[in-house]
Each structure stands twice: as C-alpha cells, then as structure tokens.
C-alpha cells in the first residue's frame, strides 16, 4: 500500500516515490540510476492483493496481457512496521527474487531506505534492486511503453485523444475518493473526520451523477480512470464503510455506482483479481490504531457482486475494438474461498 502517515489532526499521505521509469528507449525521466529499458522477462512486479494501489497494477497487467513479459510476486495481506513479506510462498521467500520481504530490494538499491516500503513496486531481477514504486506512473507506462508486449486485442487504457480528460478525472478521484476514504479513516479529530466525511460523499454523489447516463468515466470504453476508481469501490462495503467510518451509505445503497462497480467486477480483469479475504485481513489486522483487537468481521454479505447490472443499455464497448483477456495463469488465480464469484478457471461467473 502506498505510504501514509498519521498526522494530527488529519491524514496526510507521503507521496514521495521512486520516480524512475521503464521506457522503450531506457531513458526514463532522466532522474534515476537506469537505464531501465523495456525488456520482457527482466522485471518483476511485486504486489499485494489487499492493497488498492497494487490492485490497479494487477488489473492493468492482466487487461494488457503482460503476464509473460513481466512476472509477478504476491505478498501476503499483512505486514509489520518494516515491510510487506512473501509469506504466501514456500519458505516465505519469493521464488524469483530470493528475498523474504520487499524491503530487501529497496535496501539493495538505497541502503537504509528512509521512506515507506510500498507496493506496487517493480524490481530489476538481474540486480535485485527496486526500480520504481511510483504507482500512478507505473500503470500508465504499462499502457504506453510496453505496447510491443501487449496481448492481441488488448484495450487502449490511456488513449491519446482522451488523456487530458482522463488525467483530470484521475486527479479529483484520487484526491476525493481513493485518498478520501483514508482521510476519513485516519482522522485524528472530530472536525477533521466531519470535513473528510462530507468531502468524500460529495464526490461519490458527483460520480453518481456523472455515471447515470454514461457507462464509463471517460469515453465509451474502459480506461485507466475506471481501473483507479474500481479498486476503491471494491473495498467500500467490505472495509471502508465500517473500518474507516465511511458510513453514510454502503456502495450497494448507491444505485448508479453499485451497478457501475458490478459491471466492472464481471468484466475479466477486475473481479477475478479481487481477493476479499486478503482485503479484510489487511485492513482489520494491520490497522491496530483503528482496530486494536485485530478481529476481522465475518460480514458483510458479498454475494451481490455478480448480480445483473443492466449497464449494457448505456452502450459502450468495454474493450473497444479489442477483446477480453482469457483466464489468468493458474498460479495467479484468486482462490474461490477468497471470492465466491471466482470459478476454478479463475474467472468471475455470474
């Protein structure tokens, strides 16, 4: 999860990341140690399914069909104050990087790395050093720099003609919604919470209005903007409504956003990357300042995610001129026990 600090009276996120980029020419933005050229098989994307920021990268990688070009290491849902760990792997060691925690890749490049050890992160496999954890730029580069390795039929998630609108939508969705739920959850005073609560639901009402007569946030196909909003919506009822006190209404009580979220959930790449068990485990077990007992609630009932959404009536083409991805690789499938809508083939079934 991207770094954040609890600061009285309100939550402020640490937004200083390693801004190196992996680019076609390897030049990146000129600020890093590179060069980091696009090269199939060279890099490993390290994620945690619990984390909404990492979940974005999982979704984009899957939609674009980059599984063979960029391998993926999956951390467990919980971590200590030090680092995310590879406790899902045999012996608690990532089989490609040979390390027990992602912090090792940070420290190998920056000894004593002073900032948050976050996911998603991309690691250079030959050297074992972290390349970047700049999660907003990371997914854009997967779309724009890795085109040579996209699957046949991959969507254009960041079309040139819509980039300015996508960027604008992403800015306020990040500020008001993606980060807005954290502003509520980690508010240190009543007044800070009240302001954050009002701000969040004002934004959600704005999204209800925006999506009433259009299927997707920008244009008539799925874009980066939809990916970024979805990962917050997928966690809303399971975590944010109760744990973060975002409790004016549940997602399933906001008819437009609920239908929009179900539309995406049943689209290959979205629901089949959503691990509700990991999501709940992370927030309720790690955030002991909010939930001191670490008890993970049994609810809520998540069976409604695969119900018909009716959004097809608005038109739109999820993948534009392309096609949906096939089943995820066997080793990357979300267990059915963690998401009741995922079948043995790794896909969501309605």
Coordinates of C-alpha atoms in Angstrom, one line a residue:
X1 CA 0.0 0.0 0.0
X2 CA 1.3 3.4 -0.8
X3 CA 2.9 5.2 2.1
X4 CA 0.9 7.3 4.5
X5 CA 1.4 8.9 7.9
X6 CA -1.0 9.6 10.7
X7 CA -0.6 13.3 11.5
X8 CA -2.9 15.3 13.8
X9 CA -5.4 16.4 13.1
X10 CA -5.9 14.8 9.7
X11 CA -4.4 12.2 7.4
X12 CA -1.6 13.2 5.1
X13 CA -0.2 10.7 2.6
X14 CA 3.5 10.5 1.9
X15 CA 3.6 11.0 -1.9
X16 CA 7.4 10.9 -2.4
X17 CA 8.1 7.9 -4.6
X18 CA 11.0 6.4 -6.6
X19 CA 10.2 8.1 -9.9
X20 CA 12.4 6.1 -12.2
X21 CA 10.5 4.8 -15.3
X22 CA 10.9 1.8 -17.5
X23 CA 10.6 3.1 -21.1
X24 CA 11.1 2.0 -24.6
X25 CA 14.4 3.9 -25.0
X26 CA 15.5 3.2 -21.4
X27 CA 15.9 6.9 -20.8
X28 CA 13.0 7.1 -18.3
X29 CA 12.7 10.6 -17.0
X30 CA 16.4 11.1 -16.6
X31 CA 16.4 11.2 -12.8
X32 CA 17.2 7.7 -11.9
X33 CA 20.1 5.2 -11.9
X34 CA 18.9 3.4 -15.0
X35 CA 18.8 3.0 -17.9
X36 CA 15.7 0.9 -17.5
X37 CA 14.6 -0.2 -21.0
X38 CA 11.5 -2.2 -21.7
X39 CA 12.7 -5.8 -21.8
X40 CA 10.5 -8.9 -21.5
X41 CA 11.5 -11.1 -18.6
X42 CA 13.8 -8.6 -16.9
X43 CA 11.4 -7.1 -14.3
X44 CA 9.2 -8.4 -11.6
X45 CA 6.0 -6.6 -10.4
X46 CA 5.6 -7.0 -6.6
X47 CA 2.1 -6.6 -5.4
X48 CA -0.3 -7.4 -2.6
X49 CA -3.9 -8.2 -3.5
X50 CA -5.1 -6.4 -0.3
X51 CA -3.7 -3.0 -1.5
X52 CA -5.9 -0.9 -3.8
X53 CA -2.9 0.8 -5.3
X54 CA -1.3 -2.5 -6.1
X55 CA -4.6 -4.0 -7.3
X56 CA -4.6 -1.3 -10.0
X57 CA -1.3 -2.7 -11.4
X58 CA -2.6 -6.3 -11.2
X59 CA -5.7 -5.3 -13.2
X60 CA -3.7 -3.3 -15.9
X61 CA -1.1 -6.0 -16.3
X62 CA -3.9 -8.6 -16.8
X63 CA -6.0 -6.4 -19.2
X64 CA -3.0 -5.8 -21.3
X65 CA -1.8 -9.4 -21.3
X66 CA 1.6 -8.7 -19.9
X67 CA 1.9 -11.8 -17.8
X68 CA 4.6 -13.4 -19.8
X69 CA 6.6 -10.1 -20.2
X70 CA 6.5 -9.1 -16.5
X71 CA 6.4 -11.7 -13.8
X72 CA 4.5 -11.0 -10.6
X73 CA 5.4 -11.6 -7.0
X74 CA 2.5 -11.6 -4.5
X75 CA 3.0 -10.6 -0.9
X76 CA 0.6 -11.7 1.9
X77 CA -2.2 -9.5 3.1
X78 CA -0.5 -8.4 6.4
X79 CA 2.8 -6.8 7.2
X80 CA 4.7 -5.4 10.2
X81 CA 6.0 -1.9 10.5
X82 CA 9.0 -2.9 8.5
X83 CA 7.8 -4.3 5.2
X84 CA 5.5 -6.4 3.1
X85 CA 6.6 -10.1 3.2
X86 CA 6.4 -13.0 0.8
X87 CA 4.7 -15.3 3.3
X88 CA 2.5 -16.9 0.7
X89 CA 5.5 -18.5 -1.0
X90 CA 7.2 -21.7 0.2
X91 CA 9.6 -20.9 3.0
X92 CA 8.4 -17.3 2.9
X93 CA 10.8 -16.4 0.1
X94 CA 9.9 -15.0 -3.3
X95 CA 10.9 -17.7 -5.8
X96 CA 12.3 -15.3 -8.4
X97 CA 14.0 -12.6 -6.3
X98 CA 15.1 -14.9 -3.5
X99 CA 14.1 -12.5 -0.7
X100 CA 11.7 -12.8 2.2
X101 CA 10.5 -9.1 2.1
X102 CA 10.3 -6.4 -0.5
X103 CA 12.3 -4.1 1.8
X104 CA 15.4 -6.1 0.8
X105 CA 15.0 -4.8 -2.8
X106 CA 14.6 -1.3 -1.6
X107 CA 17.7 -1.5 0.7
X108 CA 19.8 -3.1 -2.0
X109 CA 19.4 0.0 -4.1
X110 CA 19.1 2.5 -1.3
X111 CA 20.8 1.2 1.9
X112 CA 18.6 2.2 4.9
X113 CA 15.8 3.5 2.6
X114 CA 14.1 6.1 4.8
X115 CA 10.6 6.2 3.3
X116 CA 7.7 3.8 3.2
X117 CA 8.3 0.4 1.8
X118 CA 5.3 0.2 -0.5
X119 CA 3.6 -1.9 -3.2
X120 CA 3.3 -2.0 -6.1
X121 CA 7.0 -1.9 -6.9
X122 CA 8.9 -3.1 -9.9
X123 CA 12.2 -4.9 -9.2
X124 CA 15.0 -5.4 -11.7
X125 CA 15.5 -9.2 -11.5
X126 CA 19.2 -9.4 -12.6
X127 CA 20.4 -6.9 -9.9
X128 CA 17.6 -7.4 -7.4
X129 CA 17.1 -3.6 -6.9
X130 CA 13.8 -1.8 -6.8
X131 CA 13.3 0.3 -9.9
X132 CA 10.1 2.2 -9.1
X133 CA 7.2 2.4 -6.7
X134 CA 5.6 5.4 -8.4
X135 CA 2.2 3.7 -8.7
X136 CA 0.3 6.3 -10.7
X137 CA 3.0 6.5 -13.4
X138 CA 3.7 2.7 -13.3
X139 CA 0.3 1.7 -14.8
X140 CA 0.4 4.5 -17.4
X141 CA 3.8 3.2 -18.5
X142 CA 2.4 -0.4 -18.8
X143 CA -0.1 1.0 -21.2
X144 CA 2.2 3.3 -23.2
X145 CA 5.7 1.9 -23.0
X146 CA 5.1 -1.8 -23.1
X147 CA 2.8 -1.9 -26.2
X148 CA 5.2 -4.2 -28.1
X149 CA 4.3 -6.9 -25.5
X150 CA 0.6 -6.3 -25.2
X151 CA -1.6 -9.3 -26.0
X152 CA -3.6 -9.3 -29.2
X153 CA -6.9 -7.5 -28.5
X154 CA -5.6 -5.5 -25.6
X155 CA -7.5 -2.4 -24.8
X156 CA -6.1 1.1 -25.0
X157 CA -6.4 2.2 -21.4
X158 CA -4.9 5.6 -22.0
X159 CA -5.9 6.7 -25.5
X160 CA -4.1 9.8 -26.7
X161 CA -7.3 11.7 -27.6
X162 CA -8.7 11.3 -24.0
X163 CA -5.6 11.7 -21.9
X164 CA -6.3 15.2 -20.7
X165 CA -9.8 14.3 -19.6
X166 CA -8.5 11.0 -18.0
X167 CA -5.8 13.0 -16.1
X168 CA -8.4 15.5 -14.8
X169 CA -10.8 12.8 -13.7
X170 CA -7.9 10.8 -12.1
X171 CA -6.8 13.9 -10.1
X172 CA -10.0 14.5 -8.4
X173 CA -11.0 10.8 -8.0
X174 CA -7.6 10.3 -6.3
X175 CA -7.9 13.3 -4.0
X176 CA -11.6 13.0 -3.1
X177 CA -12.3 9.2 -3.3
X178 CA -9.2 7.0 -3.4
X179 CA -7.5 9.1 -0.7
X180 CA -10.7 10.4 0.7
X181 CA -11.6 7.1 2.4
X182 CA -8.2 7.2 4.2
X183 CA -8.8 10.8 5.2
X184 CA -12.0 9.6 7.0
X185 CA -10.4 6.5 8.5
X186 CA -7.3 8.2 9.9
X187 CA -8.9 11.5 11.0
X188 CA -7.4 12.5 14.4
X189 CA -10.2 14.9 15.5
X190 CA -13.9 15.0 15.1
X191 CA -13.8 18.2 13.0
X192 CA -11.2 16.6 10.6
X193 CA -13.4 13.5 10.3
X194 CA -16.6 15.5 9.7
X195 CA -14.9 17.5 6.9
X196 CA -13.4 14.4 5.3
X197 CA -16.8 12.6 5.5
X198 CA -18.6 15.4 3.8
X199 CA -15.9 15.8 1.2
X200 CA -16.0 12.0 0.4
X201 CA -19.7 11.7 -0.1
X202 CA -19.9 14.9 -2.1
X203 CA -17.5 13.3 -4.5
X204 CA -19.4 10.0 -4.5
X205 CA -22.7 11.9 -5.3
X206 CA -20.8 13.6 -8.1
X207 CA -19.8 10.3 -9.5
X208 CA -23.4 9.0 -9.2
X209 CA -24.5 11.9 -11.4
X210 CA -21.6 11.5 -13.9
X211 CA -22.2 7.8 -14.4
X212 CA -26.0 8.0 -14.6
X213 CA -26.1 8.2 -18.4
X214 CA -22.6 7.0 -19.4
X215 CA -21.2 3.6 -18.9
X216 CA -17.6 4.5 -18.2
X217 CA -15.9 7.5 -16.6
X218 CA -14.3 8.8 -19.8
X219 CA -15.3 7.9 -23.3
X220 CA -17.2 4.7 -24.3
X221 CA -14.5 2.1 -23.3
X222 CA -12.7 1.1 -20.1
X223 CA -9.8 3.4 -19.4
X224 CA -7.2 3.9 -16.6
X225 CA -9.8 6.1 -14.9
X226 CA -12.1 3.2 -14.4
X227 CA -9.3 1.0 -13.0
X228 CA -8.4 3.6 -10.4
X229 CA -12.0 4.1 -9.2
X230 CA -12.9 0.4 -9.2
X231 CA -10.3 -0.7 -6.6
X232 CA -11.7 1.8 -4.0
X233 CA -15.3 0.7 -4.8
X234 CA -14.4 -2.9 -4.4
X235 CA -13.2 -2.3 -0.9
X236 CA -16.0 0.1 0.1
X237 CA -18.6 -2.2 1.8
X238 CA -16.0 -4.8 2.9
X239 CA -13.8 -2.3 4.7
X240 CA -14.3 1.4 4.3
X241 CA -17.9 1.6 5.3
X242 CA -17.2 0.2 8.8
X243 CA -13.5 0.2 9.4
X244 CA -13.0 3.8 8.0
X245 CA -16.4 5.1 9.2
X246 CA -17.4 6.0 5.7
X247 CA -20.9 5.0 6.7
X248 CA -23.5 7.4 5.3
X249 CA -24.4 4.8 2.8
X250 CA -23.0 1.5 1.6
X251 CA -21.9 1.1 -2.0
X252 CA -24.8 -1.2 -2.6
X253 CA -27.2 1.6 -1.5
X254 CA -25.8 4.0 -4.2
X255 CA -27.7 2.6 -7.2
X256 CA -25.6 4.0 -10.0
X257 CA -22.2 3.4 -8.5
X258 CA -23.2 -0.1 -7.4
X259 CA -24.3 -1.0 -10.9
X260 CA -21.2 0.5 -12.4
X261 CA -19.0 -1.4 -9.9
X262 CA -20.8 -4.7 -10.7
X263 CA -20.4 -4.0 -14.4
X264 CA -16.6 -3.8 -14.0
X265 CA -16.5 -6.6 -11.5
X266 CA -18.0 -9.0 -14.0
X267 CA -15.5 -7.8 -16.7
X268 CA -12.5 -10.1 -17.0
X269 CA -9.5 -8.5 -15.2
X270 CA -11.5 -6.8 -12.4
X271 CA -13.5 -9.2 -10.2
X272 CA -11.1 -12.0 -10.9
X273 CA -8.2 -10.1 -9.3
X274 CA -10.3 -9.1 -6.2
X275 CA -9.4 -11.0 -3.1
X276 CA -11.9 -10.1 -0.4
X277 CA -10.2 -12.3 2.3
X278 CA -6.9 -10.5 1.8
X279 CA -8.6 -7.1 1.7
X280 CA -10.4 -7.6 5.0
X281 CA -7.4 -9.3 6.6
X282 CA -5.1 -6.4 5.8
X283 CA -7.1 -3.5 7.0
X284 CA -8.5 -5.1 10.1
X285 CA -5.4 -6.9 11.3
X286 CA -2.8 -4.3 10.4
X287 CA -4.5 -1.0 11.4
X288 CA -4.4 -1.7 15.1
X289 CA -4.7 2.0 15.9
X290 CA -8.2 1.8 14.5
X291 CA -9.0 -1.8 15.3
X292 CA -6.9 -2.7 18.4
X293 CA -8.2 -6.3 18.7
X294 CA -7.3 -7.2 15.2
X295 CA -10.6 -9.1 14.9
X296 CA -11.8 -9.4 11.3
X297 CA -15.5 -9.2 10.9
X298 CA -17.4 -12.1 9.3
X299 CA -19.6 -9.8 7.1
X300 CA -20.7 -8.1 5.0
X301 CA -22.5 -10.4 2.6
X302 CA -20.7 -10.0 -0.7
X303 CA -22.9 -12.3 -2.7
X304 CA -24.5 -9.5 -4.7
X305 CA -21.4 -8.6 -6.8
X306 CA -22.3 -10.9 -9.7
X307 CA -26.0 -9.8 -9.9
X308 CA -27.1 -8.3 -13.3
X309 CA -26.2 -4.7 -13.5
X310 CA -28.1 -3.5 -16.6
X311 CA -25.4 -1.1 -17.7
X312 CA -25.2 -2.6 -21.2
X313 CA -28.2 -0.5 -22.0
X314 CA -26.0 2.6 -21.9
X315 CA -23.9 1.2 -24.8
X316 CA -20.2 1.4 -24.7
X317 CA -17.7 -1.2 -25.6
X318 CA -15.6 -2.5 -22.7
X319 CA -12.5 -3.3 -24.8
X320 CA -13.1 -1.0 -27.7
X321 CA -12.1 -2.8 -30.9
X322 CA -10.2 -5.5 -28.8
X323 CA -11.3 -8.4 -26.7
X324 CA -11.3 -9.5 -23.1
X325 CA -8.3 -11.4 -21.7
X326 CA -8.5 -15.2 -21.2
X327 CA -8.3 -16.9 -17.8
X328 CA -5.5 -15.8 -15.5
X329 CA -2.4 -18.0 -15.2
X330 CA -3.1 -20.9 -12.7
X331 CA -0.5 -19.6 -10.2
X332 CA -2.1 -16.2 -10.1
X333 CA -5.8 -17.1 -9.6
X334 CA -7.7 -15.8 -6.6
X335 CA -8.9 -18.7 -4.6
X336 CA -12.7 -19.3 -4.8
X337 CA -12.7 -19.3 -1.0
X338 CA -11.5 -15.7 -1.1
X339 CA -14.0 -14.5 -3.7
X340 CA -17.2 -16.6 -4.1
X341 CA -17.7 -15.5 -7.6
X342 CA -14.4 -16.9 -9.0
X343 CA -14.6 -20.3 -10.5
X344 CA -11.9 -23.0 -10.9
X345 CA -10.8 -21.3 -14.2
X346 CA -10.0 -18.1 -12.3
X347 CA -12.8 -16.1 -14.0
X348 CA -15.8 -14.5 -12.4
X349 CA -19.1 -16.4 -13.1
X350 CA -22.4 -14.7 -13.0

